[in-house]
PDB file of C-alpha atoms and ligand atoms in Angstrom:
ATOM      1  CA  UNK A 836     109.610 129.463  85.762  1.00 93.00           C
ATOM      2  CA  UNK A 837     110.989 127.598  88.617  1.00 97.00           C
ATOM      3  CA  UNK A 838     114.610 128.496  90.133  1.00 98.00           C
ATOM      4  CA  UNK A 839     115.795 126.776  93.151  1.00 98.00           C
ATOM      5  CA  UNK A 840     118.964 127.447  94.393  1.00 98.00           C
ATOM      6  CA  UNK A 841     120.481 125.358  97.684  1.00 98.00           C
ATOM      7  CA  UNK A 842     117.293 123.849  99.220  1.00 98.00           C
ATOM      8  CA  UNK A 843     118.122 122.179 102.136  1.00 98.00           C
ATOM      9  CA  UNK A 844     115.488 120.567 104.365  1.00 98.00           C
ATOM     10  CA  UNK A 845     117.159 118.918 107.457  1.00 97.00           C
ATOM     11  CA  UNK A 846     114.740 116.720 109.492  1.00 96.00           C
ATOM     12  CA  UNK A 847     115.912 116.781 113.469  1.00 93.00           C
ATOM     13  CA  UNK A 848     114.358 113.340 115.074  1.00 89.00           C
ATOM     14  CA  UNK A 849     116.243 113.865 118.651  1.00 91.00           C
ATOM     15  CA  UNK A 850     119.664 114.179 118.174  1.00 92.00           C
ATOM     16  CA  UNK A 851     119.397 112.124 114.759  1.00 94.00           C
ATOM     17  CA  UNK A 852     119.604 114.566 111.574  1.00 94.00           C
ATOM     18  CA  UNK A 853     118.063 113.488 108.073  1.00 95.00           C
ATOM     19  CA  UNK A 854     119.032 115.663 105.630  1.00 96.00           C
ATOM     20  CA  UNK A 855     115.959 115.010 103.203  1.00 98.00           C
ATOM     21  CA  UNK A 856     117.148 117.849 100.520  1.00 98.00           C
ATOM     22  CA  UNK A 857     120.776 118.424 100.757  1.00 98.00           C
ATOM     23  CA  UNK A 858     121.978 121.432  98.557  1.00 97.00           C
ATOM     24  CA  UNK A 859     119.765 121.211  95.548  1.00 98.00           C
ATOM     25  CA  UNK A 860     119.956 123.642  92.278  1.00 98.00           C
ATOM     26  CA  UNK A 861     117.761 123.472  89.478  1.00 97.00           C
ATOM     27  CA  UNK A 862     116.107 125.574  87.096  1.00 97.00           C
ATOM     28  CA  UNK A 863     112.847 124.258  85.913  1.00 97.00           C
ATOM     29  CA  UNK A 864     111.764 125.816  82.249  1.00 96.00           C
ATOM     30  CA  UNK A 865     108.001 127.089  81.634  1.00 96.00           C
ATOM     31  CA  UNK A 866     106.304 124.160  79.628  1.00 96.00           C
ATOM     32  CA  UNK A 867     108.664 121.609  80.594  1.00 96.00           C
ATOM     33  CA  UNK A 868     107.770 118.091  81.387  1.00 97.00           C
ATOM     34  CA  UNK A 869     110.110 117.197  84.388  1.00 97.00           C
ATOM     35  CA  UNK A 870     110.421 113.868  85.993  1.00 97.00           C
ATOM     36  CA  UNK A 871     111.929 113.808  88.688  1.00 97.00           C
ATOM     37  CA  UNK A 872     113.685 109.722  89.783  1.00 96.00           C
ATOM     38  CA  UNK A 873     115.329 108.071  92.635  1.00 96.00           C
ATOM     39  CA  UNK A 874     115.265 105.714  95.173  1.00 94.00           C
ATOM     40  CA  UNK A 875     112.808 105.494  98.084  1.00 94.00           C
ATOM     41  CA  UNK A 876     113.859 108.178 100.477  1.00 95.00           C
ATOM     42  CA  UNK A 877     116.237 110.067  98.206  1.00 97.00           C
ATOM     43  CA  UNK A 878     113.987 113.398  98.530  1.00 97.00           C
ATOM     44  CA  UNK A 879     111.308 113.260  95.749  1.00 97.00           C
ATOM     45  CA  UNK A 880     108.290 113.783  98.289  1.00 97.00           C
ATOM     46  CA  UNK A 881     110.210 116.190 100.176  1.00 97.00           C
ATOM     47  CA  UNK A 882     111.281 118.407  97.122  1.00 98.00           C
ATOM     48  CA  UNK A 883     107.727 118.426  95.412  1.00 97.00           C
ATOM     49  CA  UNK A 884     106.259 119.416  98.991  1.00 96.00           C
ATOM     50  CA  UNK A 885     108.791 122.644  99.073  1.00 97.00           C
ATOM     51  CA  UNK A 886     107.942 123.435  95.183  1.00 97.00           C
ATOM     52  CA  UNK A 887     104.257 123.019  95.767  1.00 96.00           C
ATOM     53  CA  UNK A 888     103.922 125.201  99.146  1.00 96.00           C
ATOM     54  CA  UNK A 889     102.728 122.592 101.314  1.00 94.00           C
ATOM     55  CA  UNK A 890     106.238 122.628 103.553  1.00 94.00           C
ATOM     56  CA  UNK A 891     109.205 125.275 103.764  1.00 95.00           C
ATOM     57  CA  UNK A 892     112.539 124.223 103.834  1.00 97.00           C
ATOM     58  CA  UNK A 893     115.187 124.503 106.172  1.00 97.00           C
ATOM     59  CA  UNK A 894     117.338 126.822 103.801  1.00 98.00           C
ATOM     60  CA  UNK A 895     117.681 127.717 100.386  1.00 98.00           C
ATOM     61  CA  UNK A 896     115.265 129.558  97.999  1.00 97.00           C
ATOM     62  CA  UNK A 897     112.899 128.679  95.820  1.00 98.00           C
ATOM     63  CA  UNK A 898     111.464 131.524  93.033  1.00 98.00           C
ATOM     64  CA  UNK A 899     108.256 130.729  90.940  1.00 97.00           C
ATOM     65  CA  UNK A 900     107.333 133.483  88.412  1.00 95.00           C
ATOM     66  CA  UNK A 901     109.505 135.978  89.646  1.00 95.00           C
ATOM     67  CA  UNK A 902     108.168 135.116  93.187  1.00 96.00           C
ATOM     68  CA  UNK A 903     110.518 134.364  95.924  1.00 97.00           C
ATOM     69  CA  UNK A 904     107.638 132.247  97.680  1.00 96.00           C
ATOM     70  CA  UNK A 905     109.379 132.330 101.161  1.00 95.00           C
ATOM     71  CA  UNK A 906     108.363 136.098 101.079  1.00 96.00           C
ATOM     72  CA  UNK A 907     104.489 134.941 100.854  1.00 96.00           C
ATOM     73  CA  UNK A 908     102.746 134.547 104.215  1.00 96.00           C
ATOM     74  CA  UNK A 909      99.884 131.710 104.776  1.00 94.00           C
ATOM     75  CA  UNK A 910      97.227 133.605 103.016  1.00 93.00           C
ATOM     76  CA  UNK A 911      99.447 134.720 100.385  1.00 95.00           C
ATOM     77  CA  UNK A 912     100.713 130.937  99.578  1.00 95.00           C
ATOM     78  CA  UNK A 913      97.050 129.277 100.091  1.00 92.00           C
ATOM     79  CA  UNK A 914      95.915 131.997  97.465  1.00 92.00           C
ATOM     80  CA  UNK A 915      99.642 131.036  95.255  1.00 94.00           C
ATOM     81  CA  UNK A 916      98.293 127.335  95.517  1.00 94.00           C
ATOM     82  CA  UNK A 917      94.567 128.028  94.321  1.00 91.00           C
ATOM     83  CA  UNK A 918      95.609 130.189  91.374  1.00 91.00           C
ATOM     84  CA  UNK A 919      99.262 128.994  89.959  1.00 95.00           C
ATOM     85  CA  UNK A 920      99.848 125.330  91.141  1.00 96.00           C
ATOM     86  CA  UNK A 921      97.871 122.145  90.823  1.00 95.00           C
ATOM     87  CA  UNK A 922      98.874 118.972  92.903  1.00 96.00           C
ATOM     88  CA  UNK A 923      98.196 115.530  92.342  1.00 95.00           C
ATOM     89  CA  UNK A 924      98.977 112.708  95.347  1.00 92.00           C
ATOM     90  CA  UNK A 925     100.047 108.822  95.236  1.00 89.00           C
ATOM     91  CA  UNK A 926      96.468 108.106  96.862  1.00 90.00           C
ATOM     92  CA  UNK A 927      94.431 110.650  95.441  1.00 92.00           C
ATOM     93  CA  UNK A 928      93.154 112.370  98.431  1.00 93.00           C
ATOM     94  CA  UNK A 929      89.915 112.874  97.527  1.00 96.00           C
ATOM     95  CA  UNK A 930      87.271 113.990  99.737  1.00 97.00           C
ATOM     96  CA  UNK A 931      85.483 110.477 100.651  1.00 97.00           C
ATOM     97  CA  UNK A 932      81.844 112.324 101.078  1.00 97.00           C
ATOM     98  CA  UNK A 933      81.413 114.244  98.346  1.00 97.00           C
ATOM     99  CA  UNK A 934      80.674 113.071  94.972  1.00 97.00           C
ATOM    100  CA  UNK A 935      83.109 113.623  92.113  1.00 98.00           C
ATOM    101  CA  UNK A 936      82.070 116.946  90.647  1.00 97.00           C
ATOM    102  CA  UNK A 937      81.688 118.216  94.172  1.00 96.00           C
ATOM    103  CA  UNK A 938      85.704 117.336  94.519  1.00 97.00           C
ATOM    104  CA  UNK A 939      86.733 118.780  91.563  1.00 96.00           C
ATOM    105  CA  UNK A 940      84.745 122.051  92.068  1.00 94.00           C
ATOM    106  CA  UNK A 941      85.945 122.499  95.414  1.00 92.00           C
ATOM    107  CA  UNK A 942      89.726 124.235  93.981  1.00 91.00           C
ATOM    108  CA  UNK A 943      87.614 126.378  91.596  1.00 88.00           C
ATOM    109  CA  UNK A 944      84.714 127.420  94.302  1.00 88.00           C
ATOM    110  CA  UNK A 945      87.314 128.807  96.652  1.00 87.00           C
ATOM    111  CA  UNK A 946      88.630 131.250  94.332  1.00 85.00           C
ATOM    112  CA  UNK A 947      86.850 134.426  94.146  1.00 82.00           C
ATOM    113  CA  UNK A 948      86.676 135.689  91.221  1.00 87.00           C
ATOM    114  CA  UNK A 949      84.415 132.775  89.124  1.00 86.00           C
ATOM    115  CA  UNK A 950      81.135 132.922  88.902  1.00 90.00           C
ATOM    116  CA  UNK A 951      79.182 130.233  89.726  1.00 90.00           C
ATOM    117  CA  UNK A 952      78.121 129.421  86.034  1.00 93.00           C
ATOM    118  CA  UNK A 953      81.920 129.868  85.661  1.00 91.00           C
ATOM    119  CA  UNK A 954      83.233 126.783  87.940  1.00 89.00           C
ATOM    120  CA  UNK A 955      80.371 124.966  87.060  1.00 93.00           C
ATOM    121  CA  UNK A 956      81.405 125.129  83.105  1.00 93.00           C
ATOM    122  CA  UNK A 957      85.164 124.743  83.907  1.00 91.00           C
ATOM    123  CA  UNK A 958      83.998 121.505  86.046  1.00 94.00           C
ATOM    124  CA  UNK A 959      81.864 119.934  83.389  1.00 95.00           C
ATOM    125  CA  UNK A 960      84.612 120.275  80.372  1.00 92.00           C
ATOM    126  CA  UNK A 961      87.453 119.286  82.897  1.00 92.00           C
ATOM    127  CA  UNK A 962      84.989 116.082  83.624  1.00 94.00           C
ATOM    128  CA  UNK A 963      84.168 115.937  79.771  1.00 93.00           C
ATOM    129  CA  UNK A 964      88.377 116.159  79.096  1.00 89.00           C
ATOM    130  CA  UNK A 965      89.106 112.517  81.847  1.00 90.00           C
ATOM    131  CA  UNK A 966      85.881 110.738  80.240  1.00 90.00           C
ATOM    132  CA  UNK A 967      84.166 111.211  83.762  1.00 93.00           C
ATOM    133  CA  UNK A 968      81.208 112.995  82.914  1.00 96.00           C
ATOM    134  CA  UNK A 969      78.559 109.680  83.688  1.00 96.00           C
ATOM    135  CA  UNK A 970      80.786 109.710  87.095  1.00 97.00           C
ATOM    136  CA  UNK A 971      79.922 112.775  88.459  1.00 97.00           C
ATOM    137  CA  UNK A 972      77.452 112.045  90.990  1.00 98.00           C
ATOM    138  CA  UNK A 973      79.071 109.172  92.194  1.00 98.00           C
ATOM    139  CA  UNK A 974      81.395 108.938  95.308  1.00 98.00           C
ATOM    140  CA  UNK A 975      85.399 108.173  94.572  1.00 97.00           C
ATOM    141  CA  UNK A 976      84.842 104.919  96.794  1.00 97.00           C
ATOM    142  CA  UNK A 977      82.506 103.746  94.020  1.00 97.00           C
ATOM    143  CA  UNK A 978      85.530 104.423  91.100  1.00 96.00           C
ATOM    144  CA  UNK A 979      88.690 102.476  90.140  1.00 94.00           C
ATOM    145  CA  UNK A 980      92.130 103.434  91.472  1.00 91.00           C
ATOM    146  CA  UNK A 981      92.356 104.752  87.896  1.00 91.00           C
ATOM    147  CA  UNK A 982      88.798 106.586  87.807  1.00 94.00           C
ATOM    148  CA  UNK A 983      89.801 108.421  91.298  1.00 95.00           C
ATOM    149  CA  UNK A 984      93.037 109.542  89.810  1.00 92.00           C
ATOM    150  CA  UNK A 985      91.934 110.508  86.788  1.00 93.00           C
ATOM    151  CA  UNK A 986      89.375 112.802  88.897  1.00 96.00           C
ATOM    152  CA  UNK A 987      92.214 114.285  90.859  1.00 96.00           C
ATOM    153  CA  UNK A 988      94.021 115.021  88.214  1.00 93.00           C
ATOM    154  CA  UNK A 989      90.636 117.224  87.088  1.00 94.00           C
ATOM    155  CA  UNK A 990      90.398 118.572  90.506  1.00 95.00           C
ATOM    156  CA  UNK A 991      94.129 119.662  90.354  1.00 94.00           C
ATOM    157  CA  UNK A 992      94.042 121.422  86.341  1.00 92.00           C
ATOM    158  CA  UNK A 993      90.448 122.753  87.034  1.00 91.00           C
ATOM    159  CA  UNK A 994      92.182 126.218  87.855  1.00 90.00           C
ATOM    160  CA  UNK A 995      94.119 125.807  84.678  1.00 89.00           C
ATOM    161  CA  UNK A 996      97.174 126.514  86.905  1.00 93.00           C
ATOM    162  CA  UNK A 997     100.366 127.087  85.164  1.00 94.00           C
ATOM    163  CA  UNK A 998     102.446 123.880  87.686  1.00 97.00           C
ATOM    164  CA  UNK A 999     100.863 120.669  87.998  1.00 97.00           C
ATOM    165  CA  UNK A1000     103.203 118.766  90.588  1.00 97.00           C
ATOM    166  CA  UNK A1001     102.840 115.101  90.686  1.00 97.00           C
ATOM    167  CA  UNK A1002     104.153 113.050  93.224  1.00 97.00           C
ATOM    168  CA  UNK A1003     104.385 108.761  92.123  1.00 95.00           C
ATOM    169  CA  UNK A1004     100.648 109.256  90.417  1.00 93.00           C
ATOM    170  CA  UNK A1005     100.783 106.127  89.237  1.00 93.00           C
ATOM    171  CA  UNK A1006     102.305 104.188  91.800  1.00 92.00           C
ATOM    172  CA  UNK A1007      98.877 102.526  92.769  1.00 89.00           C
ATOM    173  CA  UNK A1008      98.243 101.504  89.216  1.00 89.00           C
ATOM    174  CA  UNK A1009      98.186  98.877  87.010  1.00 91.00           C
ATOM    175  CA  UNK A1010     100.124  99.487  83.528  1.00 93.00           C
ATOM    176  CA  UNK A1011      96.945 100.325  81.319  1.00 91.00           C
ATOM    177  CA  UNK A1012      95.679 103.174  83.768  1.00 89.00           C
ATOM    178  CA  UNK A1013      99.015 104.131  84.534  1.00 92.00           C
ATOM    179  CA  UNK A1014      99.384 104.617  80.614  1.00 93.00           C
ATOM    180  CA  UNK A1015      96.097 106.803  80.824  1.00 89.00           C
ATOM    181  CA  UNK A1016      97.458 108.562  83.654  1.00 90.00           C
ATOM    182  CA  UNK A1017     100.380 109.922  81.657  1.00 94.00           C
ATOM    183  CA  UNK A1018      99.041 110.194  78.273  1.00 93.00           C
ATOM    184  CA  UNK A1019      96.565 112.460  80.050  1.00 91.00           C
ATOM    185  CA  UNK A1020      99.697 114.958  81.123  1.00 94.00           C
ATOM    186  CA  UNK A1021     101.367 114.865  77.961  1.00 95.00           C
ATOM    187  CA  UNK A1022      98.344 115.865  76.478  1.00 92.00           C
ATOM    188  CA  UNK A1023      97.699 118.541  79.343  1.00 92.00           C
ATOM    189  CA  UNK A1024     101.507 119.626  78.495  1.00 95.00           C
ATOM    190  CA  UNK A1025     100.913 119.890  74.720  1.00 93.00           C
ATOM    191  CA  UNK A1026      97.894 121.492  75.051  1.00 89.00           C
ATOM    192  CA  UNK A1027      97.750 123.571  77.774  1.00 84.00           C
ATOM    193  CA  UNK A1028     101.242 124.353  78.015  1.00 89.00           C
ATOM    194  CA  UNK A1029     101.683 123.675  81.657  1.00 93.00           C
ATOM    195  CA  UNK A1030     104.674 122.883  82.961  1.00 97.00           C
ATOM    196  CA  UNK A1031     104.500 119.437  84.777  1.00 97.00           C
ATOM    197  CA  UNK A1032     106.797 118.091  87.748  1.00 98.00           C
ATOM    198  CA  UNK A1033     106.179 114.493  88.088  1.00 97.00           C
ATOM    199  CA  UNK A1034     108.210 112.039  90.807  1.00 97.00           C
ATOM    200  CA  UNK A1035     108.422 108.427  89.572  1.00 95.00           C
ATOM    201  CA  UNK A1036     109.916 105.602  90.435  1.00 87.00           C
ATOM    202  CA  UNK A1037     109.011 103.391  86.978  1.00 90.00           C
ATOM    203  CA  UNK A1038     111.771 102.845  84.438  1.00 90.00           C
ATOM    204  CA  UNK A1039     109.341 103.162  81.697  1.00 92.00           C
ATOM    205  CA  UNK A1040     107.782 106.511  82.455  1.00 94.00           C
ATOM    206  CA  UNK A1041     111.059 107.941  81.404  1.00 93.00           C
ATOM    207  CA  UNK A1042     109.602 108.094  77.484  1.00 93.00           C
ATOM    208  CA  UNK A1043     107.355 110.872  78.401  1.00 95.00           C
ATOM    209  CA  UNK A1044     109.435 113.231  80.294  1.00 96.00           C
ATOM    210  CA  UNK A1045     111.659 116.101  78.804  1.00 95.00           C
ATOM    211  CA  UNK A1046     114.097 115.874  80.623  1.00 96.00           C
ATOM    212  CA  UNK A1047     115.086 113.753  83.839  1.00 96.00           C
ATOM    213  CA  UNK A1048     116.636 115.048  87.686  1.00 96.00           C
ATOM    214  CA  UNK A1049     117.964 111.760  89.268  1.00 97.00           C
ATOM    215  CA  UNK A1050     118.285 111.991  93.618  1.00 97.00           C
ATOM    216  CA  UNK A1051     120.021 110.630  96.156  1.00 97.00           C
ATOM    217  CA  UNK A1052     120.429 111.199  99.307  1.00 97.00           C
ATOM    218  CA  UNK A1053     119.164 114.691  99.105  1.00 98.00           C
ATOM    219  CA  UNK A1054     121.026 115.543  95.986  1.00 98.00           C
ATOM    220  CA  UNK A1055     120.866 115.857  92.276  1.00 98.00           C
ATOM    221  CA  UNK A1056     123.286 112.888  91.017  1.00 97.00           C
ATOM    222  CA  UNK A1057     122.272 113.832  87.018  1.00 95.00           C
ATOM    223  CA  UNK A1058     120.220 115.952  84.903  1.00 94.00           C
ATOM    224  CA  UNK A1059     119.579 115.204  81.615  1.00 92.00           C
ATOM    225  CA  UNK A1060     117.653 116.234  78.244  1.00 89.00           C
ATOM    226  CA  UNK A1061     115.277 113.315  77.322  1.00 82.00           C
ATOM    227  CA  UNK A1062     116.536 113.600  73.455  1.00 73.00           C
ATOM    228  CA  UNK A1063     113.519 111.928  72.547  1.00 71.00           C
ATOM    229  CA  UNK A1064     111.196 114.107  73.436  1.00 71.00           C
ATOM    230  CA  UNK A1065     113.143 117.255  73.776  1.00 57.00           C
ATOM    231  CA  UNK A1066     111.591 119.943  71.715  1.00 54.00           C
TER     232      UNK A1066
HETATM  233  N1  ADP B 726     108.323 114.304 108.316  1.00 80.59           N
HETATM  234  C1  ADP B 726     109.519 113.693 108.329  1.00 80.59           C
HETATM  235  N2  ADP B 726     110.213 113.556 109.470  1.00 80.59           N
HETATM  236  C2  ADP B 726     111.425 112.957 109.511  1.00 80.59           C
HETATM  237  N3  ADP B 726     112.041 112.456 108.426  1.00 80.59           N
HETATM  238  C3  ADP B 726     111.409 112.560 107.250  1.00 80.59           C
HETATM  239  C4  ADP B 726     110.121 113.175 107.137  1.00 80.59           C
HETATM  240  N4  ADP B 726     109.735 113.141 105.833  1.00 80.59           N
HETATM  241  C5  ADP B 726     110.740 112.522 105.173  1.00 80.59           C
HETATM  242  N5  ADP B 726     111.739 112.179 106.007  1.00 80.59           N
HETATM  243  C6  ADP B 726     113.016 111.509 105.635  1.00 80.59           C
HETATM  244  O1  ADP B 726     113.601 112.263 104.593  1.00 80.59           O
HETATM  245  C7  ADP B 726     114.171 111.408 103.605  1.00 80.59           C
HETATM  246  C8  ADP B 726     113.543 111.688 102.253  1.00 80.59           C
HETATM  247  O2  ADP B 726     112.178 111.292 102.268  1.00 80.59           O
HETATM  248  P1  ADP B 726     111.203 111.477 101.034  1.00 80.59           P
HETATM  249  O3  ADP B 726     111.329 112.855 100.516  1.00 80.59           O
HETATM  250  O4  ADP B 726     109.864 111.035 101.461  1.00 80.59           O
HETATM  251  O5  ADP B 726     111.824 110.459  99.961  1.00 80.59           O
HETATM  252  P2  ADP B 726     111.203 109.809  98.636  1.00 80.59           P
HETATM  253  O6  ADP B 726     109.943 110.535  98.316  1.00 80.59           O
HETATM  254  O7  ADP B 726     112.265 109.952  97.615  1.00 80.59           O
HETATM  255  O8  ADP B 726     110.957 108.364  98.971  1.00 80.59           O
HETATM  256  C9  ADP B 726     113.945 109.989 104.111  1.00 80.59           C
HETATM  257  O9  ADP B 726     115.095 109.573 104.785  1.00 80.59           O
HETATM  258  C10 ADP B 726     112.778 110.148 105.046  1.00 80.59           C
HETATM  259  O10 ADP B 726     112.810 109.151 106.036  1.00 80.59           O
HETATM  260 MG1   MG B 727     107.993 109.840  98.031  1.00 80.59          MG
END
């Protein structure tokens, strides 16, 4: 599904070099629950950003689907992100003035080839699927840290893409929601067989992942098979 193979991303402050990525490998499996752990600064942010289109690195390839993705040019990837990949943030990011269903429409209006009854159905069971359905009309500012998450979490599987990238989701929450959070992807994972890339930083969240990449310093220090939940 996913084969990188020597990402490097090099950061040049003046004459100060930060190699973010530093030679990493990986193969990531269709339907695989990744999690991917490490200190602050070890790379997380900067890996999912190169898996999920939003930055190119400064070497190294990166093949999703068959596609090497450094082939794709802006249109192509912005059209790669709307159909195939789904991405959730540590803060949300929702759009502050419009009202939740608005948000979580928005990935599945820009496509062209739904219908209008067609987003609007996809947006009601997504809403339906979180528990958020009384929430639509409001604004994220009126919603819990949870609440918002939850609805960009719906905003980011409303394509039914076949990633969902996840970058510290729960970092802003407390254990209960956090809890919700990921009992929401395993269930997305089960169900929809989507393969999910999650960074965390929480001992704990370990129980849900397959299997677990550990960074530092730009590189992969393990990899291993989560036996409880390998299947
Ligand atoms: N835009 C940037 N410019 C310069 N350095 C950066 C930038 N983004 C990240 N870095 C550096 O790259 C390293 C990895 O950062 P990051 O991927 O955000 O780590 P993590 O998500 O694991 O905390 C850090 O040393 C960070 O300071
Ligand atoms: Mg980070």
């Amino acid at each position: 599904m996913i084969e990188i193979t020597d990402l490097q991303k090099i950061y040049r402050m003046g004459d100060v070099e930060v190699r973010a990525l530093d030679g990493v490998t990986l193969d990531i499996a269709k339907g695989e629950f990744l999690g991917i752990m490490g200190a602050s600064g070890s790379g997380k942010t900067t890996l999912l950003h190169m898996l999920g289109l939003l930055d190119e690195p400064t070497s190294g390839k990166i093949i999703i689907d068959g596609t090497d993705i450094s082939t794709l040019n802006d249109y192509d990837k912005t059209m790669f992100r709307l159909y195939k990949l789904g991405y959730v943030f540590q803060d949300y990011a929702l759009v502050p003035d419009l009202t939740v269903r608005e948000n979580v429409t928005l990935p599945a209006m820009l496509r062209k080839d739904l219908t209008e009854g067609q987003y609007r159905d996809a947006c009601t069971d997504i809403l339906t699927k979180i528990g958020m359905l009384d929430r639509q009309d409001h604004l994220p500012r009126e919603l819990s840290g949870g609440q918002q998450q939850r609805v960009s979490i719906a905003r980011a599987i409303v394509n039914k893409p076949d990633i969902l990238f996840a970058d510290e989701p729960c970092a802003n929450l407390d254990t209960e929601n956090s809890r919700m959070v990921l009992d929401l992807f395993r269930e997305i994972n089960e169900e929809m067989k989507q393969t999910i890339v999650m960074v965390s930083h929480e001992d704990w969240h370990k129980d849900y992942f397959h299997r677990i990449i550990r960074l530092r310093d730009g590189k992969v220090t393990s990899d291993g098979i989560n036996d409880r939940n390998a299947h």
